[in-house]
């Protein structure tokens, strides 16, 4: 079936303060990740599995053939260019597709193949000859629901499956009974359609998916709505919950809605500062920071680099200054839509620009392998003005995947900043060397 008529406007996260803003920001971030991950993210970390029955053997598959999928579904999987299951799919799919169905809670970072896994599960359980909703998938936003719909459409291209979108702007008329096989939507609209208008029967749902549970519970009202939808389902409906993070509130929510679940977790690889040489440069003010930076770029040969600023304003000022000096810079900032951001990042990945200037929020969670120099034009600080060590590590640290060595340069323009830098140094127990802006020899 067709996607909703209204054009999805992937809104920028000009997010207001407070929780609501954070949730919008999380959802935007999540959508950006989906758009950026056109390939699987490979990880070396181990999979942890917690089973309801620890004695039952754990199956894992190395091929899609081994799953005994319907031929038209297998054809769809191959048409998407998937040759073999991803790490999380190897273990999750046999359990997801087994009968009687098991519930599952799965956590792994974005890009590791969760969406493909639950879409495959829905498509493998749906009976296209019965014309009513049999699978229901909840997502936190309109855009994320659409994204899941696109994957479903692709994977079911050789099947006769109708997808319905329960999202804002889509209406059902009084007394209408939906004939879609799979409903994908946001909690509010799904609740209206299922409970208020009874446009479909929740009792006939065989597979219930809660995607992006972490973003879901950060969004006001979504948690309660999801719980109410969940209450309308049959006890033996297969319930699946996916999340990129594994915080306490997410897990509490997960355990409450998905009972007796097999829990699968793929830990994120640890980042470390081991291969990174860290420096700091003392400057008097922003102008001097720029001069020092410009000096660095003029002295040493730098492959690709990222420069972090505290505010959008500084970021755009700096990008202007650097452009004037003839550097090919890209600016990644919060004003951009998700489409624009992913295009900026993709251009940078392709090497079209050598310098990416960004704020913290815009670059959260973005891994760009070929970056060898990271500059903190401003040190990462939290809302209280204390050093934010986690963000520092995430900007500068490397995982085992990117074994390369790197260089980190911190620009310091006040005693307070210097104090914060010393705290960061103490926190990680790794020396951050002083660098004379006039004499770059020490770097090389
Ligand atoms: P997640 O939901 O964990 O973010 P996705 O299911 O969206 O991950 O997968 C991330 C990317 O990898 C997508 O572009 C998807 O098409 C691709 N992908 C998923 N599973 C496989 C697979 N088994 N083989 C190859 N590519 C895959």
CSV table of C-alpha atoms and ligand atoms in Angstrom, one decimal:
chain,number,residue,atom,x,y,z
A,1,UNK,CA,0.0,0.0,0.0
A,2,UNK,CA,1.0,3.6,-0.4
A,3,UNK,CA,2.8,5.7,2.1
A,4,UNK,CA,0.8,8.4,3.8
A,5,UNK,CA,-0.2,11.3,1.5
A,6,UNK,CA,1.3,14.1,3.6
A,7,UNK,CA,5.0,14.6,2.9
A,8,UNK,CA,7.1,13.6,5.8
A,9,UNK,CA,8.8,16.7,6.9
A,10,UNK,CA,11.8,15.5,8.9
A,11,UNK,CA,12.0,18.4,11.2
A,12,UNK,CA,15.1,19.9,12.6
A,13,UNK,CA,15.6,19.6,16.3
A,14,UNK,CA,15.3,23.3,17.1
A,15,UNK,CA,14.2,21.6,20.3
A,16,UNK,CA,12.8,23.6,23.2
A,17,UNK,CA,14.3,23.1,26.6
A,18,UNK,CA,13.2,20.4,28.9
A,19,UNK,CA,12.1,16.8,28.5
A,20,UNK,CA,9.9,17.2,25.6
A,21,UNK,CA,12.8,18.7,23.7
A,22,UNK,CA,15.1,15.9,24.7
A,23,UNK,CA,12.7,13.4,23.4
A,24,UNK,CA,12.3,15.2,20.1
A,25,UNK,CA,16.1,15.4,19.9
A,26,UNK,CA,16.4,11.7,20.6
A,27,UNK,CA,13.9,10.8,17.9
A,28,UNK,CA,15.7,13.1,15.4
A,29,UNK,CA,19.0,11.5,16.3
A,30,UNK,CA,17.6,8.1,15.8
A,31,UNK,CA,16.1,8.9,12.4
A,32,UNK,CA,19.5,10.4,11.4
A,33,UNK,CA,21.2,7.2,12.4
A,34,UNK,CA,18.8,5.2,10.3
A,35,UNK,CA,19.4,7.4,7.3
A,36,UNK,CA,23.2,7.2,7.7
A,37,UNK,CA,23.4,3.5,8.2
A,38,UNK,CA,23.0,2.2,4.7
A,39,UNK,CA,25.2,-0.6,5.8
A,40,UNK,CA,25.4,-2.9,8.8
A,41,UNK,CA,27.5,-1.7,11.7
A,42,UNK,CA,29.9,-4.6,12.4
A,43,UNK,CA,31.0,-5.0,16.0
A,44,UNK,CA,33.4,-7.3,17.7
A,45,UNK,CA,31.6,-7.3,21.0
A,46,UNK,CA,30.0,-10.3,22.4
A,47,UNK,CA,26.3,-11.1,22.5
A,48,UNK,CA,24.8,-11.8,25.8
A,49,UNK,CA,21.6,-13.9,26.1
A,50,UNK,CA,19.4,-14.2,29.0
A,51,UNK,CA,16.8,-16.9,28.5
A,52,UNK,CA,13.7,-17.7,30.5
A,53,UNK,CA,14.7,-21.3,30.4
A,54,UNK,CA,18.5,-21.5,30.7
A,55,UNK,CA,18.4,-25.2,30.0
A,56,UNK,CA,17.0,-24.9,26.5
A,57,UNK,CA,19.6,-25.0,23.9
A,58,UNK,CA,20.4,-21.8,22.1
A,59,UNK,CA,20.2,-21.9,18.3
A,60,UNK,CA,22.0,-19.6,16.1
A,61,UNK,CA,22.0,-19.6,12.3
A,62,UNK,CA,24.7,-18.6,9.8
A,63,UNK,CA,22.4,-18.3,6.8
A,64,UNK,CA,19.0,-17.1,5.9
A,65,UNK,CA,18.2,-20.5,4.2
A,66,UNK,CA,18.5,-22.2,7.6
A,67,UNK,CA,15.5,-20.3,8.8
A,68,UNK,CA,13.0,-22.0,6.5
A,69,UNK,CA,11.4,-18.8,5.4
A,70,UNK,CA,8.6,-18.6,2.8
A,71,UNK,CA,10.4,-18.6,-0.6
A,72,UNK,CA,8.9,-15.2,-1.5
A,73,UNK,CA,10.2,-13.7,1.8
A,74,UNK,CA,13.6,-15.2,1.3
A,75,UNK,CA,13.7,-13.7,-2.2
A,76,UNK,CA,12.8,-10.3,-0.7
A,77,UNK,CA,15.7,-10.6,1.9
A,78,UNK,CA,18.2,-11.4,-0.9
A,79,UNK,CA,16.8,-8.6,-3.0
A,80,UNK,CA,17.8,-6.2,-0.2
A,81,UNK,CA,21.3,-7.4,-0.6
A,82,UNK,CA,21.5,-9.3,2.6
A,83,UNK,CA,23.7,-12.3,2.3
A,84,UNK,CA,24.0,-13.5,5.8
A,85,UNK,CA,22.4,-12.6,9.1
A,86,UNK,CA,24.0,-9.9,11.2
A,87,UNK,CA,25.4,-10.8,14.6
A,88,UNK,CA,22.3,-10.0,16.5
A,89,UNK,CA,20.1,-11.7,13.8
A,90,UNK,CA,22.1,-14.9,14.0
A,91,UNK,CA,20.9,-15.5,17.5
A,92,UNK,CA,17.6,-13.5,17.5
A,93,UNK,CA,16.0,-14.9,14.4
A,94,UNK,CA,15.8,-18.6,15.3
A,95,UNK,CA,14.1,-17.6,18.6
A,96,UNK,CA,11.9,-15.0,16.9
A,97,UNK,CA,10.6,-17.5,14.3
A,98,UNK,CA,10.3,-20.5,16.5
A,99,UNK,CA,6.9,-22.0,17.5
A,100,UNK,CA,5.3,-21.5,19.9
A,101,UNK,CA,6.4,-17.8,19.7
A,102,UNK,CA,8.7,-16.4,22.3
A,103,UNK,CA,8.8,-12.8,23.5
A,104,UNK,CA,12.0,-10.9,23.1
A,105,UNK,CA,13.7,-7.9,24.5
A,106,UNK,CA,16.7,-6.9,22.3
A,107,UNK,CA,19.2,-4.2,22.8
A,108,UNK,CA,22.0,-3.2,20.4
A,109,UNK,CA,23.3,0.0,19.0
A,110,UNK,CA,21.8,1.6,15.9
A,111,UNK,CA,22.7,0.0,12.6
A,112,UNK,CA,23.2,-3.6,13.9
A,113,UNK,CA,20.1,-5.1,12.2
A,114,UNK,CA,17.3,-4.9,14.7
A,115,UNK,CA,14.7,-3.4,12.3
A,116,UNK,CA,15.4,-6.0,9.6
A,117,UNK,CA,15.0,-8.7,12.3
A,118,UNK,CA,11.6,-7.7,13.5
A,119,UNK,CA,10.3,-6.9,10.0
A,120,UNK,CA,11.3,-10.3,8.9
A,121,UNK,CA,9.5,-11.8,11.9
A,122,UNK,CA,6.3,-9.9,11.1
A,123,UNK,CA,6.4,-10.9,7.4
A,124,UNK,CA,7.1,-14.5,8.3
A,125,UNK,CA,4.1,-14.7,10.6
A,126,UNK,CA,1.6,-12.8,8.5
A,127,UNK,CA,-1.0,-14.6,6.4
A,128,UNK,CA,-1.7,-12.5,3.3
A,129,UNK,CA,-4.8,-14.4,2.5
A,130,UNK,CA,-6.5,-13.1,5.6
A,131,UNK,CA,-7.4,-9.5,5.1
A,132,UNK,CA,-7.1,-7.9,8.6
A,133,UNK,CA,-4.3,-6.5,10.7
A,134,UNK,CA,-2.1,-9.3,12.1
A,135,UNK,CA,1.0,-7.5,13.1
A,136,UNK,CA,1.3,-4.2,14.9
A,137,UNK,CA,4.5,-2.1,15.2
A,138,UNK,CA,4.8,1.0,17.3
A,139,UNK,CA,7.4,3.7,16.7
A,140,UNK,CA,8.0,7.0,18.5
A,141,UNK,CA,7.5,9.4,15.6
A,142,UNK,CA,5.9,9.7,12.2
A,143,UNK,CA,9.2,9.7,10.4
A,144,UNK,CA,10.5,6.6,12.2
A,145,UNK,CA,7.2,4.7,11.5
A,146,UNK,CA,7.7,5.6,7.8
A,147,UNK,CA,11.2,4.4,7.9
A,148,UNK,CA,10.1,1.0,9.2
A,149,UNK,CA,7.4,0.9,6.6
A,150,UNK,CA,9.9,1.4,3.8
A,151,UNK,CA,11.9,-1.6,5.0
A,152,UNK,CA,8.7,-3.7,5.3
A,153,UNK,CA,7.7,-2.7,1.8
A,154,UNK,CA,11.1,-3.7,0.4
A,155,UNK,CA,11.3,-7.0,2.1
A,156,UNK,CA,7.8,-7.9,1.2
A,157,UNK,CA,8.2,-6.9,-2.5
A,158,UNK,CA,7.4,-10.5,-3.6
A,159,UNK,CA,4.5,-10.9,-1.2
A,160,UNK,CA,1.0,-9.6,-1.3
A,161,UNK,CA,1.2,-7.7,1.9
A,162,UNK,CA,-0.7,-4.4,2.6
A,163,UNK,CA,0.9,-2.0,5.1
A,164,UNK,CA,-1.2,0.6,6.9
A,165,UNK,CA,0.2,3.7,8.6
A,166,UNK,CA,-1.4,4.8,11.8
A,167,UNK,CA,0.2,8.2,12.0
A,168,UNK,CA,-1.0,11.8,12.2
A,169,UNK,CA,-2.7,12.9,9.1
A,170,UNK,CA,-4.1,9.4,8.3
A,171,UNK,CA,-7.8,8.9,9.1
A,172,UNK,CA,-10.2,6.1,9.4
A,173,UNK,CA,-13.9,6.6,8.8
A,174,UNK,CA,-16.5,5.6,11.3
A,175,UNK,CA,-17.3,1.9,11.1
A,176,UNK,CA,-14.3,1.3,8.8
A,177,UNK,CA,-12.6,-2.1,9.2
A,178,UNK,CA,-9.0,-2.1,8.1
A,179,UNK,CA,-7.8,-4.7,5.6
A,180,UNK,CA,-4.1,-4.0,5.9
A,181,UNK,CA,-2.0,-6.9,7.1
A,182,UNK,CA,0.5,-4.9,9.0
A,183,UNK,CA,-0.1,-1.7,10.9
A,184,UNK,CA,2.8,0.6,11.7
A,185,UNK,CA,2.2,3.7,13.7
A,186,UNK,CA,2.7,6.0,16.6
A,187,UNK,CA,1.1,5.1,20.0
A,188,UNK,CA,-1.6,7.9,20.0
A,189,UNK,CA,-3.0,7.1,16.6
A,190,UNK,CA,-2.8,3.4,17.0
A,191,UNK,CA,-4.7,3.7,20.3
A,192,UNK,CA,-7.4,5.7,18.6
A,193,UNK,CA,-7.7,3.3,15.7
A,194,UNK,CA,-7.6,0.2,17.9
A,195,UNK,CA,-9.4,1.2,21.0
A,196,UNK,CA,-11.6,4.2,20.2
A,197,UNK,CA,-12.7,3.5,16.6
A,198,UNK,CA,-12.2,-0.2,16.6
A,199,UNK,CA,-10.9,0.0,13.0
A,200,UNK,CA,-9.1,-3.3,13.8
A,201,UNK,CA,-9.2,-5.9,16.4
A,202,UNK,CA,-6.3,-5.9,18.8
A,203,UNK,CA,-7.2,-9.5,19.8
A,204,UNK,CA,-6.2,-10.6,16.3
A,205,UNK,CA,-2.7,-9.3,16.4
A,206,UNK,CA,-0.1,-12.1,16.4
A,207,UNK,CA,3.0,-10.0,16.5
A,208,UNK,CA,3.4,-6.8,18.5
A,209,UNK,CA,6.6,-4.8,18.1
A,210,UNK,CA,7.7,-1.8,20.2
A,211,UNK,CA,10.6,-0.2,18.4
A,212,UNK,CA,13.0,2.4,19.9
A,213,UNK,CA,11.7,1.8,23.4
A,214,UNK,CA,14.2,4.2,24.8
A,215,UNK,CA,13.0,7.1,22.7
A,216,UNK,CA,9.4,6.0,23.3
A,217,UNK,CA,9.6,6.3,27.1
A,218,UNK,CA,11.4,9.6,26.8
A,219,UNK,CA,8.4,11.0,25.0
A,220,UNK,CA,5.6,12.3,27.2
A,221,UNK,CA,2.5,10.1,27.0
A,222,UNK,CA,3.9,7.4,24.7
A,223,UNK,CA,4.6,5.0,27.6
A,224,UNK,CA,1.1,5.1,28.9
A,225,UNK,CA,-0.4,4.8,25.5
A,226,UNK,CA,1.8,1.8,24.7
A,227,UNK,CA,0.8,0.1,27.9
A,228,UNK,CA,-2.9,0.6,27.1
A,229,UNK,CA,-2.5,-0.8,23.6
A,230,UNK,CA,-0.6,-3.7,25.1
A,231,UNK,CA,-3.5,-4.4,27.5
A,232,UNK,CA,-5.8,-4.9,24.6
A,233,UNK,CA,-3.7,-7.7,23.1
A,234,UNK,CA,-4.1,-11.4,23.6
A,235,UNK,CA,-1.8,-13.0,26.2
A,236,UNK,CA,-0.3,-15.3,23.6
A,237,UNK,CA,0.5,-12.5,21.1
A,238,UNK,CA,4.2,-12.4,20.4
A,239,UNK,CA,5.7,-9.3,22.0
A,240,UNK,CA,9.0,-7.8,20.9
A,241,UNK,CA,10.8,-4.8,22.2
A,242,UNK,CA,13.8,-3.2,20.7
A,243,UNK,CA,16.1,-0.5,22.1
A,244,UNK,CA,19.5,1.1,21.4
A,245,UNK,CA,20.2,1.7,25.0
A,246,UNK,CA,19.9,-0.4,28.1
A,247,UNK,CA,19.2,2.1,30.9
A,248,UNK,CA,17.3,1.2,34.0
A,249,UNK,CA,14.0,2.9,33.1
A,250,UNK,CA,14.0,1.3,29.6
A,251,UNK,CA,14.5,-2.2,31.1
A,252,UNK,CA,11.8,-1.6,33.7
A,253,UNK,CA,9.4,-0.7,31.0
A,254,UNK,CA,10.6,-3.6,28.8
A,255,UNK,CA,10.1,-6.1,31.6
A,256,UNK,CA,6.6,-4.7,32.4
A,257,UNK,CA,5.2,-5.0,28.8
A,258,UNK,CA,7.2,-7.9,27.5
A,259,UNK,CA,6.8,-10.8,30.0
A,260,UNK,CA,9.0,-13.9,30.1
A,261,UNK,CA,11.2,-12.6,27.4
A,262,UNK,CA,14.4,-13.8,26.0
A,263,UNK,CA,16.8,-10.9,26.5
A,264,UNK,CA,19.5,-10.3,23.9
A,265,UNK,CA,22.1,-7.7,24.3
A,266,UNK,CA,25.0,-6.6,22.2
A,267,UNK,CA,27.3,-4.4,24.1
A,268,UNK,CA,28.8,-1.4,22.5
A,269,UNK,CA,32.5,-1.6,22.1
A,270,UNK,CA,34.4,0.2,24.7
A,271,UNK,CA,36.0,3.4,23.5
A,272,UNK,CA,39.5,4.2,24.8
A,273,UNK,CA,42.1,7.0,24.6
A,274,UNK,CA,44.9,4.5,24.3
A,275,UNK,CA,46.0,5.4,20.8
A,276,UNK,CA,45.3,9.1,21.1
A,277,UNK,CA,47.9,11.8,21.6
A,278,UNK,CA,46.2,14.6,23.6
A,279,UNK,CA,47.3,18.2,23.6
A,280,UNK,CA,46.1,21.6,24.8
A,281,UNK,CA,46.8,25.1,23.7
A,282,UNK,CA,46.5,28.2,25.9
A,283,UNK,CA,44.8,31.2,24.2
A,284,UNK,CA,43.4,34.5,25.5
A,285,UNK,CA,40.1,34.5,23.6
A,286,UNK,CA,38.1,33.1,20.8
A,287,UNK,CA,40.0,35.1,18.2
A,288,UNK,CA,43.3,33.7,19.4
A,289,UNK,CA,41.8,30.2,19.4
A,290,UNK,CA,41.0,30.6,15.8
A,291,UNK,CA,44.5,31.9,15.0
A,292,UNK,CA,46.1,29.0,16.8
A,293,UNK,CA,43.9,26.6,14.9
A,294,UNK,CA,44.7,28.2,11.7
A,295,UNK,CA,48.3,27.9,12.6
A,296,UNK,CA,47.9,24.2,13.2
A,297,UNK,CA,46.2,23.6,9.9
A,298,UNK,CA,48.9,25.5,8.2
A,299,UNK,CA,51.7,23.6,9.8
A,300,UNK,CA,50.9,19.9,10.0
A,301,UNK,CA,49.2,17.8,7.3
A,302,UNK,CA,45.9,16.8,8.5
A,303,UNK,CA,43.7,14.2,6.9
A,304,UNK,CA,40.2,14.6,8.0
A,305,UNK,CA,39.3,16.4,11.2
A,306,UNK,CA,36.3,17.3,13.3
A,307,UNK,CA,36.0,20.5,15.3
A,308,UNK,CA,33.6,20.7,18.2
A,309,UNK,CA,32.1,24.0,19.4
A,310,UNK,CA,29.8,24.6,22.3
A,311,UNK,CA,27.2,26.6,20.5
A,312,UNK,CA,25.8,26.8,17.0
A,313,UNK,CA,26.9,30.5,17.0
A,314,UNK,CA,30.5,29.7,17.5
A,315,UNK,CA,30.3,26.8,15.0
A,316,UNK,CA,29.0,29.0,12.3
A,317,UNK,CA,31.4,31.9,13.1
A,318,UNK,CA,34.3,29.4,13.0
A,319,UNK,CA,33.2,27.9,9.7
A,320,UNK,CA,33.0,31.3,8.2
A,321,UNK,CA,36.5,32.2,9.4
A,322,UNK,CA,38.0,29.0,8.1
A,323,UNK,CA,36.3,29.2,4.8
A,324,UNK,CA,37.8,32.7,4.4
A,325,UNK,CA,41.2,31.1,4.8
A,326,UNK,CA,40.4,28.8,2.0
A,327,UNK,CA,39.6,25.6,4.0
A,328,UNK,CA,36.9,23.3,2.6
A,329,UNK,CA,34.8,23.1,5.7
A,330,UNK,CA,31.4,21.5,6.3
A,331,UNK,CA,29.1,22.8,9.0
A,332,UNK,CA,26.8,20.4,10.8
A,333,UNK,CA,24.4,22.2,13.0
A,334,UNK,CA,21.1,22.0,14.7
A,335,UNK,CA,19.2,24.2,12.3
A,336,UNK,CA,19.5,21.6,9.5
A,337,UNK,CA,16.8,19.1,8.7
A,338,UNK,CA,17.6,15.4,9.1
A,339,UNK,CA,18.0,15.1,5.3
A,340,UNK,CA,20.4,18.0,5.2
A,341,UNK,CA,22.4,16.6,8.1
A,342,UNK,CA,22.7,13.2,6.6
A,343,UNK,CA,23.8,14.7,3.4
A,344,UNK,CA,26.5,16.9,5.2
A,345,UNK,CA,27.8,13.8,7.0
A,346,UNK,CA,27.8,11.7,3.8
A,347,UNK,CA,29.7,14.3,1.9
A,348,UNK,CA,32.3,14.5,4.7
A,349,UNK,CA,32.5,10.7,4.7
A,350,UNK,CA,33.2,10.7,1.0
A,351,UNK,CA,36.0,13.2,1.7
A,352,UNK,CA,34.4,16.1,-0.2
A,353,UNK,CA,35.3,18.3,2.8
A,354,UNK,CA,38.3,17.8,5.0
A,355,UNK,CA,37.0,19.6,8.1
A,356,UNK,CA,33.7,19.1,9.8
A,357,UNK,CA,32.7,21.8,12.3
A,358,UNK,CA,29.9,20.8,14.6
A,359,UNK,CA,28.2,21.2,17.9
A,360,UNK,CA,27.9,18.4,20.4
A,361,UNK,CA,24.2,17.7,19.9
A,362,UNK,CA,24.4,17.5,16.1
A,363,UNK,CA,27.3,15.0,16.1
A,364,UNK,CA,26.1,12.7,18.9
A,365,UNK,CA,26.7,9.1,18.1
A,366,UNK,CA,28.3,9.8,14.7
A,367,UNK,CA,31.3,7.6,13.9
A,368,UNK,CA,33.5,8.7,11.0
A,369,UNK,CA,36.4,6.3,10.7
A,370,UNK,CA,38.8,8.3,8.7
A,371,UNK,CA,38.9,11.2,11.2
A,372,UNK,CA,42.3,11.3,12.7
A,373,UNK,CA,42.3,14.7,14.4
A,374,UNK,CA,39.6,16.0,16.8
A,375,UNK,CA,39.7,19.6,18.0
A,376,UNK,CA,37.7,20.7,21.0
A,377,UNK,CA,37.4,24.4,20.1
A,378,UNK,CA,35.3,24.3,23.3
A,379,UNK,CA,35.7,21.6,26.0
A,380,UNK,CA,32.6,19.5,26.5
A,381,UNK,CA,30.9,20.7,29.7
A,382,UNK,CA,27.6,19.7,31.3
A,383,UNK,CA,24.8,22.0,32.3
A,384,UNK,CA,26.5,23.0,35.5
A,385,UNK,CA,29.7,23.9,33.7
A,386,UNK,CA,31.6,20.8,34.9
A,387,UNK,CA,33.7,18.8,32.5
A,388,UNK,CA,31.7,16.2,30.6
A,389,UNK,CA,34.1,13.2,30.5
A,390,UNK,CA,31.8,10.9,28.8
A,391,UNK,CA,31.3,13.2,25.9
A,392,UNK,CA,35.1,13.9,25.8
A,393,UNK,CA,35.7,10.2,25.4
A,394,UNK,CA,33.0,9.8,22.8
A,395,UNK,CA,34.4,12.7,20.7
A,396,UNK,CA,38.0,11.6,20.9
A,397,UNK,CA,38.1,7.9,21.9
A,398,UNK,CA,38.3,5.2,19.4
A,399,UNK,CA,36.9,1.7,19.5
A,400,UNK,CA,38.7,-1.5,18.4
A,401,UNK,CA,37.1,-1.0,15.1
A,402,UNK,CA,39.1,2.0,14.2
A,403,UNK,CA,42.5,0.9,15.4
A,404,UNK,CA,44.2,4.0,14.0
A,405,UNK,CA,46.0,6.4,16.2
A,406,UNK,CA,44.7,9.9,16.5
A,407,UNK,CA,45.4,13.4,17.7
A,408,UNK,CA,43.2,15.4,20.0
A,409,UNK,CA,43.7,19.2,20.5
A,410,UNK,CA,41.9,21.2,23.2
A,411,UNK,CA,41.7,24.9,23.0
A,412,UNK,CA,41.8,26.6,26.4
A,413,UNK,CA,40.9,30.2,27.0
A,414,UNK,CA,40.3,30.6,30.7
A,415,UNK,CA,41.5,29.3,34.1
A,416,UNK,CA,38.1,27.6,34.5
A,417,UNK,CA,38.7,25.7,31.3
A,418,UNK,CA,42.2,24.8,32.3
A,419,UNK,CA,40.8,23.5,35.6
A,420,UNK,CA,38.2,21.4,33.7
A,421,UNK,CA,40.9,20.1,31.4
A,422,UNK,CA,43.0,19.0,34.4
A,423,UNK,CA,39.9,17.2,35.8
A,424,UNK,CA,39.5,15.4,32.5
A,425,UNK,CA,43.2,14.4,32.5
A,426,UNK,CA,42.8,13.1,36.0
A,427,UNK,CA,39.6,11.2,35.2
A,428,UNK,CA,41.2,9.2,32.4
A,429,UNK,CA,44.7,9.1,33.9
A,430,UNK,CA,46.2,10.0,30.6
A,431,UNK,CA,48.5,13.0,30.1
A,432,UNK,CA,47.3,15.9,28.0
A,433,UNK,CA,50.4,17.8,26.9
A,434,UNK,CA,50.8,21.5,26.6
A,435,UNK,CA,51.4,22.7,23.1
A,436,UNK,CA,52.8,26.0,22.1
A,437,UNK,CA,50.7,27.6,19.4
A,438,UNK,CA,53.8,29.1,17.8
A,439,UNK,CA,55.7,25.9,17.8
A,440,UNK,CA,54.0,22.8,16.4
A,441,UNK,CA,57.0,20.5,16.3
A,442,UNK,CA,55.8,18.6,19.3
A,443,UNK,CA,52.8,17.3,17.5
A,444,UNK,CA,54.7,15.4,14.7
B,1,LIG,P1,18.9,-1.2,13.5
B,1,LIG,O1,17.5,-1.4,13.4
B,1,LIG,O2,19.6,-1.9,14.5
B,1,LIG,O3,19.3,0.3,13.5
B,1,LIG,P2,18.8,-2.0,10.7
B,1,LIG,O4,18.0,-3.2,10.7
B,1,LIG,O5,18.2,-0.7,10.2
B,1,LIG,O6,19.5,-1.8,12.1
B,1,LIG,O7,20.1,-2.3,9.8
B,1,LIG,C1,21.1,-1.3,9.5
B,1,LIG,C2,21.5,-1.4,8.1
B,1,LIG,O8,22.1,-2.6,7.8
B,1,LIG,C3,20.4,-1.2,7.1
B,1,LIG,O9,20.8,-0.4,6.0
B,1,LIG,C4,20.0,-2.6,6.7
B,1,LIG,O10,19.4,-2.6,5.4
B,1,LIG,C5,21.3,-3.3,6.8
B,1,LIG,N1,21.2,-4.7,7.1
B,1,LIG,C6,20.4,-5.2,8.1
B,1,LIG,N2,20.5,-6.6,8.2
B,1,LIG,C7,21.4,-6.9,7.3
B,1,LIG,C8,22.1,-8.1,6.9
B,1,LIG,N3,21.8,-9.3,7.4
B,1,LIG,N4,23.0,-8.1,5.9
B,1,LIG,C9,23.3,-6.9,5.3
B,1,LIG,N5,22.8,-5.7,5.6
B,1,LIG,C10,21.9,-5.7,6.6
